[in-house]
Short mmCIF file of C-alpha atoms in Angstrom, two decimals:
data_model
loop_
_atom_site.label_atom_id
_atom_site.label_comp_id
_atom_site.label_asym_id
_atom_site.label_seq_id
_atom_site.Cartn_x
_atom_site.Cartn_y
_atom_site.Cartn_z
CA MET A 1 0.00 0.00 0.00
CA THR A 2 1.38 3.41 -0.95
CA GLY A 3 1.69 6.30 1.44
CA THR A 4 -1.25 7.99 -0.27
CA GLY A 5 -3.29 4.81 -0.01
CA THR A 6 -2.48 4.55 3.69
CA ALA A 7 -3.50 8.17 4.24
CA ARG A 8 -6.79 7.60 2.48
CA ALA A 9 -7.48 4.49 4.50
CA LEU A 10 -6.93 6.48 7.67
CA ASP A 11 -8.85 9.54 6.47
CA PRO A 12 -11.49 8.52 3.90
CA GLU A 13 -13.11 11.95 4.10
CA ARG A 14 -9.96 13.73 2.91
CA GLY A 15 -9.19 10.95 0.45
CA THR A 16 -12.55 11.52 -1.23
CA LEU A 17 -12.47 15.33 -1.23
CA ASP A 18 -8.96 15.39 -2.69
CA LYS A 19 -10.33 13.83 -5.87
CA ALA A 20 -11.97 17.15 -6.78
CA ALA A 21 -8.74 18.30 -8.40
CA GLY A 22 -8.96 15.55 -11.00
CA GLU A 23 -12.46 16.33 -12.29
CA ASN A 24 -13.14 17.70 -15.80
CA PHE A 25 -14.81 20.77 -14.28
CA PRO A 26 -14.11 23.07 -11.33
CA VAL A 27 -15.83 21.86 -8.18
CA ALA A 28 -15.48 24.79 -5.74
CA PRO A 29 -12.95 27.27 -7.18
CA PHE A 30 -11.28 29.94 -5.07
CA PHE A 31 -13.21 32.86 -6.58
CA LEU A 32 -16.53 31.75 -5.09
CA PRO A 33 -17.79 33.04 -1.76
CA ARG A 34 -16.50 30.89 1.08
CA ALA A 35 -19.99 29.76 2.08
CA TRP A 36 -20.63 28.50 -1.45
CA ARG A 37 -17.27 26.71 -1.55
CA THR A 38 -18.02 25.00 1.73
CA ASP A 39 -21.43 23.82 0.58
CA LEU A 40 -20.32 22.78 -2.90
CA MET A 41 -17.49 20.71 -1.47
CA ALA A 42 -19.95 19.05 0.90
CA VAL A 43 -22.17 18.12 -2.06
CA TYR A 44 -19.14 16.97 -4.03
CA GLY A 45 -18.02 14.74 -1.16
CA PHE A 46 -21.38 12.98 -1.20
CA ALA A 47 -21.44 12.58 -4.99
CA ARG A 48 -17.84 11.37 -5.20
CA LEU A 49 -18.27 8.86 -2.39
CA VAL A 50 -21.43 7.34 -3.79
CA ASP A 51 -19.69 6.93 -7.17
CA ASP A 52 -16.69 5.35 -5.47
CA ILE A 53 -18.99 2.89 -3.71
CA GLY A 54 -20.72 2.06 -6.98
CA ASP A 55 -17.41 1.61 -8.81
CA GLY A 56 -15.74 -0.39 -6.05
CA ASP A 57 -13.14 2.36 -5.56
CA LEU A 58 -13.35 2.87 -1.82
CA ALA A 59 -10.24 3.74 0.17
CA PRO A 60 -8.14 0.70 1.09
CA GLY A 61 -8.77 -0.84 4.48
CA GLY A 62 -12.57 -0.71 4.49
CA ALA A 63 -12.77 2.48 6.57
CA ASP A 64 -15.85 3.74 4.72
CA ALA A 65 -17.64 0.43 5.24
CA ARG A 66 -16.89 0.49 8.97
CA LEU A 67 -18.13 4.06 9.21
CA LEU A 68 -21.38 3.00 7.56
CA GLY A 69 -21.81 0.07 9.95
CA VAL A 70 -21.16 -2.60 7.30
CA SER A 71 -19.39 -5.73 8.51
CA PRO A 72 -16.07 -6.80 6.95
CA GLN A 73 -17.85 -9.84 5.53
CA GLU A 74 -20.26 -7.63 3.60
CA ALA A 75 -17.88 -4.78 2.75
CA GLY A 76 -17.34 -6.16 -0.75
CA ASP A 77 -21.06 -6.12 -1.60
CA ARG A 78 -21.72 -2.79 -3.30
CA LEU A 79 -25.50 -3.06 -3.00
CA VAL A 80 -25.19 -3.61 0.76
CA LEU A 81 -22.88 -0.56 0.96
CA LEU A 82 -25.28 1.55 -1.10
CA ASP A 83 -28.18 0.53 1.16
CA ALA A 84 -26.12 1.50 4.22
CA PHE A 85 -25.14 4.78 2.58
CA GLU A 86 -28.77 5.60 1.82
CA ALA A 87 -29.73 4.86 5.41
CA ASP A 88 -27.00 7.22 6.58
CA LEU A 89 -28.13 9.86 4.07
CA ARG A 90 -31.60 9.75 5.58
CA ARG A 91 -30.02 10.55 8.95
CA VAL A 92 -28.77 13.78 7.40
CA PHE A 93 -32.40 14.90 7.27
CA ASP A 94 -33.69 13.47 10.54
CA GLY A 95 -30.85 12.44 12.79
CA THR A 96 -27.07 12.21 13.12
CA PRO A 97 -25.23 10.52 10.23
CA ARG A 98 -22.29 8.21 10.87
CA HIS A 99 -20.04 8.98 7.92
CA PRO A 100 -17.95 12.18 8.23
CA LEU A 101 -18.79 13.22 4.66
CA LEU A 102 -22.48 13.06 5.51
CA ARG A 103 -21.91 14.93 8.76
CA ARG A 104 -20.20 17.56 6.63
CA LEU A 105 -23.24 17.60 4.33
CA GLN A 106 -25.83 18.07 7.08
CA PRO A 107 -25.23 21.81 7.73
CA THR A 108 -25.38 22.43 3.98
CA VAL A 109 -28.69 20.61 3.69
CA ARG A 110 -30.15 22.67 6.53
CA ARG A 111 -28.67 25.98 5.41
CA ARG A 112 -29.77 25.61 1.79
CA ARG A 113 -33.00 23.71 2.53
CA LEU A 114 -32.01 20.89 0.21
CA THR A 115 -34.38 17.96 -0.33
CA PRO A 116 -33.45 14.26 -0.38
CA GLU A 117 -34.48 13.69 -4.00
CA PRO A 118 -31.28 14.63 -5.87
CA PHE A 119 -29.13 12.69 -3.40
CA LEU A 120 -31.38 9.64 -3.71
CA GLY A 121 -31.15 9.93 -7.51
CA LEU A 122 -27.37 9.61 -7.36
CA ILE A 123 -27.64 6.55 -5.14
CA ALA A 124 -30.24 5.03 -7.50
CA ALA A 125 -27.87 5.54 -10.45
CA ASN A 126 -25.14 3.61 -8.67
CA ARG A 127 -27.57 0.84 -7.76
CA GLN A 128 -28.48 0.67 -11.44
CA ASP A 129 -24.80 0.31 -12.30
CA GLN A 130 -24.70 -2.91 -10.29
CA VAL A 131 -27.44 -4.57 -12.34
CA VAL A 132 -27.46 -2.77 -15.71
CA GLY A 133 -24.27 -2.80 -17.76
CA ARG A 134 -25.65 -2.06 -21.23
CA TYR A 135 -28.04 0.55 -22.70
CA GLU A 136 -30.02 -0.34 -25.78
CA THR A 137 -30.86 3.17 -27.00
CA TYR A 138 -29.76 6.76 -26.54
CA ASP A 139 -33.03 7.47 -24.73
CA ASP A 140 -32.16 4.70 -22.25
CA LEU A 141 -28.81 6.37 -21.65
CA LEU A 142 -30.50 9.75 -21.15
CA ALA A 143 -32.77 8.19 -18.52
CA TYR A 144 -29.67 6.94 -16.70
CA CYS A 145 -28.08 10.40 -16.87
CA GLU A 146 -31.24 11.82 -15.30
CA LEU A 147 -30.22 9.89 -12.19
CA SER A 148 -26.44 9.90 -12.46
CA ALA A 149 -25.66 13.45 -13.57
CA ASN A 150 -28.57 15.88 -13.57
CA PRO A 151 -29.02 15.93 -9.78
CA VAL A 152 -25.55 17.48 -9.44
CA GLY A 153 -26.46 20.56 -11.46
CA ARG A 154 -29.73 20.88 -9.64
CA LEU A 155 -27.85 20.84 -6.35
CA VAL A 156 -25.47 23.56 -7.57
CA LEU A 157 -28.44 25.77 -8.45
CA ALA A 158 -30.07 25.02 -5.10
CA VAL A 159 -26.91 25.79 -3.12
CA THR A 160 -26.52 29.12 -4.93
CA GLY A 161 -30.22 29.99 -4.61
CA THR A 162 -30.72 30.35 -8.37
CA SER A 163 -33.10 27.52 -9.28
CA THR A 164 -35.82 28.21 -11.82
CA PRO A 165 -37.54 25.73 -14.15
CA GLU A 166 -35.70 27.09 -17.19
CA ARG A 167 -32.32 27.05 -15.47
CA ILE A 168 -32.93 23.48 -14.31
CA ARG A 169 -33.77 22.48 -17.89
CA ARG A 170 -30.54 24.00 -19.22
CA SER A 171 -28.54 22.58 -16.33
CA ASP A 172 -29.85 19.09 -17.09
CA MET A 173 -28.56 19.40 -20.65
CA ILE A 174 -25.11 20.44 -19.46
CA CYS A 175 -24.90 17.70 -16.84
CA THR A 176 -26.04 15.00 -19.26
CA ALA A 177 -23.45 16.22 -21.75
CA LEU A 178 -20.70 16.10 -19.13
CA GLN A 179 -21.72 12.56 -18.20
CA ILE A 180 -21.59 11.44 -21.84
CA VAL A 181 -18.17 13.06 -22.25
CA GLU A 182 -16.91 11.17 -19.21
CA HIS A 183 -18.26 7.94 -20.66
CA LEU A 184 -16.42 8.62 -23.92
CA GLN A 185 -13.18 9.27 -22.07
CA ASP A 186 -13.57 6.10 -20.01
CA VAL A 187 -14.71 3.53 -22.61
CA ALA A 188 -11.84 1.15 -21.82
CA GLU A 189 -12.09 1.59 -18.05
CA ASP A 190 -15.84 1.06 -18.09
CA LEU A 191 -15.48 -2.07 -20.22
CA GLY A 192 -13.10 -3.41 -17.60
CA ARG A 193 -16.01 -3.07 -15.16
CA ASP A 194 -18.30 -4.87 -17.63
CA ARG A 195 -20.14 -1.66 -18.46
CA VAL A 196 -20.75 -0.16 -21.89
CA TYR A 197 -22.38 3.26 -21.95
CA LEU A 198 -22.34 3.51 -25.74
CA PRO A 199 -25.90 2.64 -26.83
CA ALA A 200 -26.18 -0.80 -28.38
CA ALA A 201 -28.22 0.61 -31.27
CA ASP A 202 -25.33 2.93 -32.11
CA LEU A 203 -22.77 0.13 -31.93
CA LYS A 204 -24.89 -1.75 -34.45
CA ARG A 205 -25.27 1.31 -36.67
CA PHE A 206 -21.49 1.80 -36.86
CA HIS A 207 -20.75 -1.94 -37.13
CA VAL A 208 -18.86 -2.00 -33.84
CA GLU A 209 -18.64 -5.11 -31.70
CA GLU A 210 -17.90 -4.98 -27.99
CA ALA A 211 -14.67 -6.84 -28.70
CA ASP A 212 -13.56 -3.81 -30.74
CA LEU A 213 -13.73 -1.71 -27.58
CA ALA A 214 -11.20 -4.00 -25.89
CA ALA A 215 -8.49 -3.31 -28.49
CA ASP A 216 -5.38 -1.28 -27.66
CA THR A 217 -6.32 1.34 -30.24
CA ALA A 218 -9.56 2.15 -32.01
CA GLY A 219 -10.26 1.20 -35.59
CA ALA A 220 -12.17 3.43 -37.99
CA PRO A 221 -15.66 2.19 -36.99
CA VAL A 222 -15.00 2.83 -33.27
CA ARG A 223 -13.61 6.31 -34.03
CA ALA A 224 -16.69 7.11 -36.11
CA LEU A 225 -18.92 5.96 -33.26
CA ILE A 226 -17.05 8.06 -30.68
CA ALA A 227 -17.21 11.09 -32.98
CA TYR A 228 -20.97 10.61 -33.32
CA GLU A 229 -21.53 10.43 -29.58
CA ALA A 230 -19.18 13.38 -29.04
CA GLN A 231 -21.31 15.49 -31.37
CA ARG A 232 -24.37 14.60 -29.35
CA ALA A 233 -22.63 15.80 -26.20
CA ARG A 234 -21.48 18.97 -27.97
CA ASP A 235 -25.04 19.72 -29.09
CA LEU A 236 -26.31 19.27 -25.54
CA LEU A 237 -23.62 21.61 -24.19
CA ASN A 238 -24.56 24.20 -26.77
CA GLU A 239 -28.24 23.93 -25.85
CA GLY A 240 -27.45 24.24 -22.16
CA ALA A 241 -24.92 27.05 -22.50
CA PRO A 242 -27.49 29.90 -22.26
CA LEU A 243 -27.68 28.96 -18.56
CA VAL A 244 -24.38 30.83 -18.15
CA GLY A 245 -25.84 34.07 -19.48
CA SER A 246 -28.89 33.79 -17.21
CA VAL A 247 -26.85 34.36 -14.04
CA HIS A 248 -24.38 36.99 -12.91
CA GLY A 249 -21.16 37.50 -11.01
CA ARG A 250 -19.06 34.66 -9.74
CA LEU A 251 -21.76 32.07 -10.38
CA LYS A 252 -21.55 32.96 -14.07
CA LEU A 253 -17.83 32.17 -14.01
CA LEU A 254 -18.45 28.85 -12.23
CA LEU A 255 -21.06 27.72 -14.74
CA ALA A 256 -18.86 28.86 -17.61
CA GLY A 257 -16.20 26.57 -16.13
CA PHE A 258 -18.59 23.61 -16.25
CA VAL A 259 -19.43 24.17 -19.91
CA ALA A 260 -15.81 24.93 -20.77
CA GLY A 261 -14.66 21.74 -19.05
CA GLY A 262 -16.95 19.71 -21.26
CA ARG A 263 -15.93 21.50 -24.43
CA ALA A 264 -12.23 21.25 -23.61
CA ALA A 265 -12.60 17.51 -22.98
CA LEU A 266 -14.40 17.11 -26.30
CA HIS A 267 -11.56 19.01 -27.98
CA ALA A 268 -9.08 16.59 -26.41
CA ILE A 269 -11.10 13.63 -27.69
CA ALA A 270 -11.14 15.12 -31.19
CA ALA A 271 -7.42 15.90 -30.99
CA ALA A 272 -6.83 12.19 -30.28
CA ASP A 273 -8.69 11.47 -33.53
CA TYR A 274 -11.43 9.93 -31.41
CA ASP A 275 -9.18 7.09 -30.28
CA VAL A 276 -10.13 6.88 -26.61
CA LEU A 277 -9.05 3.28 -26.08
CA PRO A 278 -5.40 3.85 -25.04
CA GLY A 279 -6.60 6.04 -22.17
CA PRO A 280 -8.86 9.02 -21.45
CA PRO A 281 -7.90 12.10 -23.52
CA LYS A 282 -7.52 14.97 -21.03
CA PRO A 283 -7.71 18.70 -21.81
CA GLY A 284 -4.94 21.08 -20.85
CA LYS A 285 -5.49 24.14 -18.66
CA VAL A 286 -4.77 26.53 -21.53
CA ARG A 287 -7.56 25.03 -23.59
CA LEU A 288 -9.92 25.15 -20.62
CA LEU A 289 -9.21 28.84 -20.02
CA ARG A 290 -9.65 29.57 -23.71
CA GLU A 291 -13.07 27.92 -23.68
CA VAL A 292 -14.06 29.89 -20.57
CA GLY A 293 -13.13 33.13 -22.35
CA VAL A 294 -15.17 32.23 -25.41
CA ILE A 295 -18.23 31.46 -23.27
CA LEU A 296 -17.97 34.61 -21.16
CA ARG A 297 -17.61 36.77 -24.26
CA GLY A 298 -20.83 35.23 -25.55
CA GLU A 299 -19.11 33.88 -28.65
CA GLY A 300 -20.20 30.32 -28.26
#
């Protein structure tokens, strides 16, 4: 076990929160008011931990399982862990949660008057990941993103006190796009978990077999498929982008960062000629800042 792994085993809260730096989009950047940063990091801690449970990526040593009251014998059962995590989430709203990340979340929930629904949606998405590894159509994938991604944007709007029906609609488009982008970056990693988030109907349309996704590099049919799905994500980002212009001040910069993160990642995928199989194409900071500038100037 590495020193970092040991540290995360001893402090799963910090081990989870530290992952914010590796996301495609800014989680709680320095320019936001401190109260917003505190609350956004609390929401991020929840979302990151539930994904780590669903993906089997918990800190070594089973510290999270122990904190949730799961026995060592059951610590490897993700559905048991998700059930325990949901029970602890419900304590956020009517009791005292066990896990430090949920104790961190509780003041945010009370201060911002957050409801359980978006948190439960994220848990439901990770439950679905344990039993559903393939999506037949694009609409099926969108329904999954409604659980796995859209609640995050809704929570950001709720924390910042800017929710309206139209902003939620645009936010859902952005969040779904970001989820699709992440799936495109992680095709090989997801396949290793026996998950394929590329719709089966699209694989058939582009004459791609699942075995093609296990290759070291992508052939022409796989690249064409990735390019097709990337355009779908780009269109969603473009449809959602007016959300940025509907708000002001530092929130505008934050939301511009979300959209820019997605666009920069899509640029990296295109720059790799849509060959995502050797590893996830990652955008550089210069490209990210350039995309932020374009969005804030209202040029795209």
